Amino acid sequence: MSRLRIKDAARYLGVSDDTVRRLVDNGTFSRLADDAGRAVVDGRELATYAKAHGASLPDPAAPVRSSARNRFVGIVTDLVVDTVMAQVELQCGPHRVVSLMSAEAVRDLGLEIGSVAVASVKATMVTVETPDADD
C-alpha cells in the first residue's frame, strides 16, 4: 500500500499540512503511521479524494464533442509569438501547460495574456515517472 507523509499529501493536494490533518481528524483519511511513527495517509484514499475534489474552471467550450479526454481549462499566462510559430503558456489550476502552435492559430483564437483557454491533449505516448524508493 502506498503511504504518504502529511506534508507530501498536502503538497500534492495544494493545501496546507493543517488541512490534511483536519481531513484525517474528520475521518476523510485513515489515521496511519509509518515505521518511524510519523503520520501518513493512504495513497489510494488520497487519490480518490484528489479526483473527487479537483478544482477546475468551467469549460468555456462546453458542450463540445472530442476524442481527447484530457482537457485542462486555464488562463493564458505567457505568449511568445514570432512570424510563423508561437509558444502559449496556460496555468490550469496548479499545472503549467505549454503549447507550441502556429502564430496564425494564436491570431485566429484571439489568444492574449489573461484569455481563458482549454488545452486538449491526446497522445499515443505519455511518460510516467516515480521518485526513487529512497525518498
PDB file of C-alpha atoms in Angstrom, residues 5-130:
ATOM      1  CA  ARG A   5       3.565  11.734   4.795  1.00  0.00           C
ATOM      2  CA  ILE A   6       1.174  14.537   5.752  1.00  0.00           C
ATOM      3  CA  LYS A   7       3.438  17.223   4.240  1.00  0.00           C
ATOM      4  CA  ASP A   8       3.665  15.350   0.928  1.00  0.00           C
ATOM      5  CA  ALA A   9      -0.086  14.720   0.791  1.00  0.00           C
ATOM      6  CA  ALA A  10      -0.632  18.437   1.407  1.00  0.00           C
ATOM      7  CA  ARG A  11       1.767  19.357  -1.379  1.00  0.00           C
ATOM      8  CA  TYR A  12       0.030  17.044  -3.874  1.00  0.00           C
ATOM      9  CA  LEU A  13      -3.399  18.416  -2.936  1.00  0.00           C
ATOM     10  CA  GLY A  14      -2.212  22.033  -2.975  1.00  0.00           C
ATOM     11  CA  VAL A  15      -3.331  22.615   0.616  1.00  0.00           C
ATOM     12  CA  SER A  16      -1.644  23.164   3.988  1.00  0.00           C
ATOM     13  CA  ASP A  17      -0.405  20.412   6.295  1.00  0.00           C
ATOM     14  CA  ASP A  18      -3.060  21.533   8.784  1.00  0.00           C
ATOM     15  CA  THR A  19      -5.798  20.967   6.211  1.00  0.00           C
ATOM     16  CA  VAL A  20      -4.657  17.377   5.703  1.00  0.00           C
ATOM     17  CA  ARG A  21      -4.526  16.870   9.478  1.00  0.00           C
ATOM     18  CA  ARG A  22      -8.125  18.137   9.712  1.00  0.00           C
ATOM     19  CA  LEU A  23      -9.118  15.701   6.945  1.00  0.00           C
ATOM     20  CA  VAL A  24      -7.556  12.895   8.987  1.00  0.00           C
ATOM     21  CA  ASP A  25      -9.301  14.132  12.152  1.00  0.00           C
ATOM     22  CA  ASN A  26     -12.721  14.221  10.460  1.00  0.00           C
ATOM     23  CA  GLY A  27     -12.259  10.715   9.023  1.00  0.00           C
ATOM     24  CA  THR A  28     -11.730  11.608   5.368  1.00  0.00           C
ATOM     25  CA  PHE A  29      -8.354   9.831   5.540  1.00  0.00           C
ATOM     26  CA  SER A  30      -7.489   6.906   7.795  1.00  0.00           C
ATOM     27  CA  ARG A  31      -5.175   7.666  10.715  1.00  0.00           C
ATOM     28  CA  LEU A  32      -1.987   5.715   9.877  1.00  0.00           C
ATOM     29  CA  ALA A  33       1.666   5.763  10.945  1.00  0.00           C
ATOM     30  CA  ASP A  34       4.821   4.698   9.116  1.00  0.00           C
ATOM     31  CA  ASP A  35       7.571   2.504  10.618  1.00  0.00           C
ATOM     32  CA  ALA A  36       9.113   5.571  12.290  1.00  0.00           C
ATOM     33  CA  GLY A  37       5.778   6.523  13.891  1.00  0.00           C
ATOM     34  CA  ARG A  38       5.184   9.555  11.619  1.00  0.00           C
ATOM     35  CA  ALA A  39       1.631  10.319  10.497  1.00  0.00           C
ATOM     36  CA  VAL A  40       0.899   9.161   6.955  1.00  0.00           C
ATOM     37  CA  VAL A  41      -2.160   8.835   4.729  1.00  0.00           C
ATOM     38  CA  ASP A  42      -3.119   6.008   2.426  1.00  0.00           C
ATOM     39  CA  GLY A  43      -2.213   6.792  -1.195  1.00  0.00           C
ATOM     40  CA  ARG A  44      -5.436   5.279  -2.536  1.00  0.00           C
ATOM     41  CA  GLU A  45      -7.571   7.413  -0.224  1.00  0.00           C
ATOM     42  CA  LEU A  46      -5.587  10.476  -1.272  1.00  0.00           C
ATOM     43  CA  ALA A  47      -6.078   9.664  -4.969  1.00  0.00           C
ATOM     44  CA  THR A  48      -9.821   9.165  -4.521  1.00  0.00           C
ATOM     45  CA  TYR A  49     -10.108  12.463  -2.647  1.00  0.00           C
ATOM     46  CA  ALA A  50      -7.991  14.348  -5.204  1.00  0.00           C
ATOM     47  CA  LYS A  51     -10.065  13.047  -8.087  1.00  0.00           C
ATOM     48  CA  ALA A  52     -13.365  13.923  -6.410  1.00  0.00           C
ATOM     49  CA  HIS A  53     -12.255  17.369  -5.210  1.00  0.00           C
ATOM     50  CA  GLY A  54     -10.021  18.533  -8.036  1.00  0.00           C
ATOM     51  CA  ALA A  55     -10.583  22.215  -8.618  1.00  0.00           C
ATOM     52  CA  SER A  56     -11.407  23.027 -12.191  1.00  0.00           C
ATOM     53  CA  LEU A  57     -12.670  26.010 -14.084  1.00  0.00           C
ATOM     54  CA  PRO A  58     -15.833  25.695 -16.156  1.00  0.00           C
ATOM     55  CA  ASP A  59     -15.049  24.669 -19.729  1.00  0.00           C
ATOM     56  CA  PRO A  60     -15.893  27.642 -21.960  1.00  0.00           C
ATOM     57  CA  ALA A  61     -16.091  25.337 -24.992  1.00  0.00           C
ATOM     58  CA  ALA A  62     -18.703  23.004 -23.448  1.00  0.00           C
ATOM     59  CA  PRO A  63     -20.617  21.296 -24.773  1.00  0.00           C
ATOM     60  CA  VAL A  64     -18.083  20.049 -27.239  1.00  0.00           C
ATOM     61  CA  ARG A  65     -17.533  16.588 -28.660  1.00  0.00           C
ATOM     62  CA  SER A  66     -13.944  15.469 -28.723  1.00  0.00           C
ATOM     63  CA  SER A  67     -11.980  12.254 -28.620  1.00  0.00           C
ATOM     64  CA  ALA A  68      -9.413  13.940 -26.365  1.00  0.00           C
ATOM     65  CA  ARG A  69     -10.181  13.046 -22.744  1.00  0.00           C
ATOM     66  CA  ASN A  70      -7.508  15.221 -21.150  1.00  0.00           C
ATOM     67  CA  ARG A  71      -8.837  18.776 -21.133  1.00  0.00           C
ATOM     68  CA  PHE A  72      -7.282  21.457 -18.965  1.00  0.00           C
ATOM     69  CA  VAL A  73      -9.118  24.768 -18.604  1.00  0.00           C
ATOM     70  CA  GLY A  74      -6.807  27.616 -17.699  1.00  0.00           C
ATOM     71  CA  ILE A  75      -5.657  31.171 -18.151  1.00  0.00           C
ATOM     72  CA  VAL A  76      -3.074  32.232 -20.728  1.00  0.00           C
ATOM     73  CA  THR A  77      -0.102  33.450 -18.683  1.00  0.00           C
ATOM     74  CA  ASP A  78       2.530  33.943 -21.386  1.00  0.00           C
ATOM     75  CA  LEU A  79       2.735  34.233 -25.165  1.00  0.00           C
ATOM     76  CA  VAL A  80       5.821  34.218 -27.355  1.00  0.00           C
ATOM     77  CA  VAL A  81       4.787  34.846 -30.956  1.00  0.00           C
ATOM     78  CA  ASP A  82       7.027  35.315 -33.971  1.00  0.00           C
ATOM     79  CA  THR A  83       6.085  35.482 -37.642  1.00  0.00           C
ATOM     80  CA  VAL A  84       5.431  31.738 -38.026  1.00  0.00           C
ATOM     81  CA  MET A  85       5.276  29.972 -34.639  1.00  0.00           C
ATOM     82  CA  ALA A  86       4.056  30.703 -31.118  1.00  0.00           C
ATOM     83  CA  GLN A  87       4.516  29.344 -27.615  1.00  0.00           C
ATOM     84  CA  VAL A  88       1.414  29.601 -25.417  1.00  0.00           C
ATOM     85  CA  GLU A  89       1.605  29.029 -21.669  1.00  0.00           C
ATOM     86  CA  LEU A  90      -1.522  28.250 -19.636  1.00  0.00           C
ATOM     87  CA  GLN A  91      -1.923  27.985 -15.884  1.00  0.00           C
ATOM     88  CA  CYS A  92      -4.517  25.264 -15.358  1.00  0.00           C
ATOM     89  CA  GLY A  93      -5.084  25.051 -11.620  1.00  0.00           C
ATOM     90  CA  PRO A  94      -1.741  24.013 -10.167  1.00  0.00           C
ATOM     91  CA  HIS A  95      -0.487  22.848 -13.572  1.00  0.00           C
ATOM     92  CA  ARG A  96       1.504  24.776 -16.153  1.00  0.00           C
ATOM     93  CA  VAL A  97       0.719  23.642 -19.706  1.00  0.00           C
ATOM     94  CA  VAL A  98       2.793  24.860 -22.658  1.00  0.00           C
ATOM     95  CA  SER A  99       1.701  24.501 -26.270  1.00  0.00           C
ATOM     96  CA  LEU A 100       3.547  25.213 -29.494  1.00  0.00           C
ATOM     97  CA  MET A 101       1.322  26.281 -32.373  1.00  0.00           C
ATOM     98  CA  SER A 102       1.326  28.490 -35.422  1.00  0.00           C
ATOM     99  CA  ALA A 103       1.197  32.258 -34.986  1.00  0.00           C
ATOM    100  CA  GLU A 104      -1.842  32.149 -37.264  1.00  0.00           C
ATOM    101  CA  ALA A 105      -3.655  29.879 -34.763  1.00  0.00           C
ATOM    102  CA  VAL A 106      -2.932  32.340 -31.939  1.00  0.00           C
ATOM    103  CA  ARG A 107      -4.433  35.154 -34.012  1.00  0.00           C
ATOM    104  CA  ASP A 108      -7.443  33.037 -35.096  1.00  0.00           C
ATOM    105  CA  LEU A 109      -8.181  32.053 -31.484  1.00  0.00           C
ATOM    106  CA  GLY A 110      -7.723  35.621 -30.265  1.00  0.00           C
ATOM    107  CA  LEU A 111      -5.316  34.465 -27.565  1.00  0.00           C
ATOM    108  CA  GLU A 112      -3.769  37.079 -25.314  1.00  0.00           C
ATOM    109  CA  ILE A 113      -2.420  37.069 -21.785  1.00  0.00           C
ATOM    110  CA  GLY A 114      -5.430  36.706 -19.481  1.00  0.00           C
ATOM    111  CA  SER A 115      -7.574  34.802 -22.006  1.00  0.00           C
ATOM    112  CA  VAL A 116      -9.423  31.718 -20.792  1.00  0.00           C
ATOM    113  CA  ALA A 117      -8.479  28.730 -22.951  1.00  0.00           C
ATOM    114  CA  VAL A 118      -8.617  24.944 -22.941  1.00  0.00           C
ATOM    115  CA  ALA A 119      -5.578  22.737 -23.511  1.00  0.00           C
ATOM    116  CA  SER A 120      -6.811  19.496 -25.035  1.00  0.00           C
ATOM    117  CA  VAL A 121      -4.290  16.665 -25.013  1.00  0.00           C
ATOM    118  CA  LYS A 122      -4.441  13.436 -26.956  1.00  0.00           C
ATOM    119  CA  ALA A 123      -1.258  11.463 -27.045  1.00  0.00           C
ATOM    120  CA  THR A 124      -0.301   7.957 -28.023  1.00  0.00           C
ATOM    121  CA  MET A 125       2.655   8.033 -25.640  1.00  0.00           C
ATOM    122  CA  VAL A 126       2.749   9.537 -22.158  1.00  0.00           C
ATOM    123  CA  THR A 127       5.786   9.109 -19.926  1.00  0.00           C
ATOM    124  CA  VAL A 128       5.045   8.274 -16.278  1.00  0.00           C
ATOM    125  CA  GLU A 129       7.813   8.575 -13.687  1.00  0.00           C
ATOM    126  CA  THR A 130       8.063   7.811  -9.974  1.00  0.00           C
TER     127      THR A 130
END
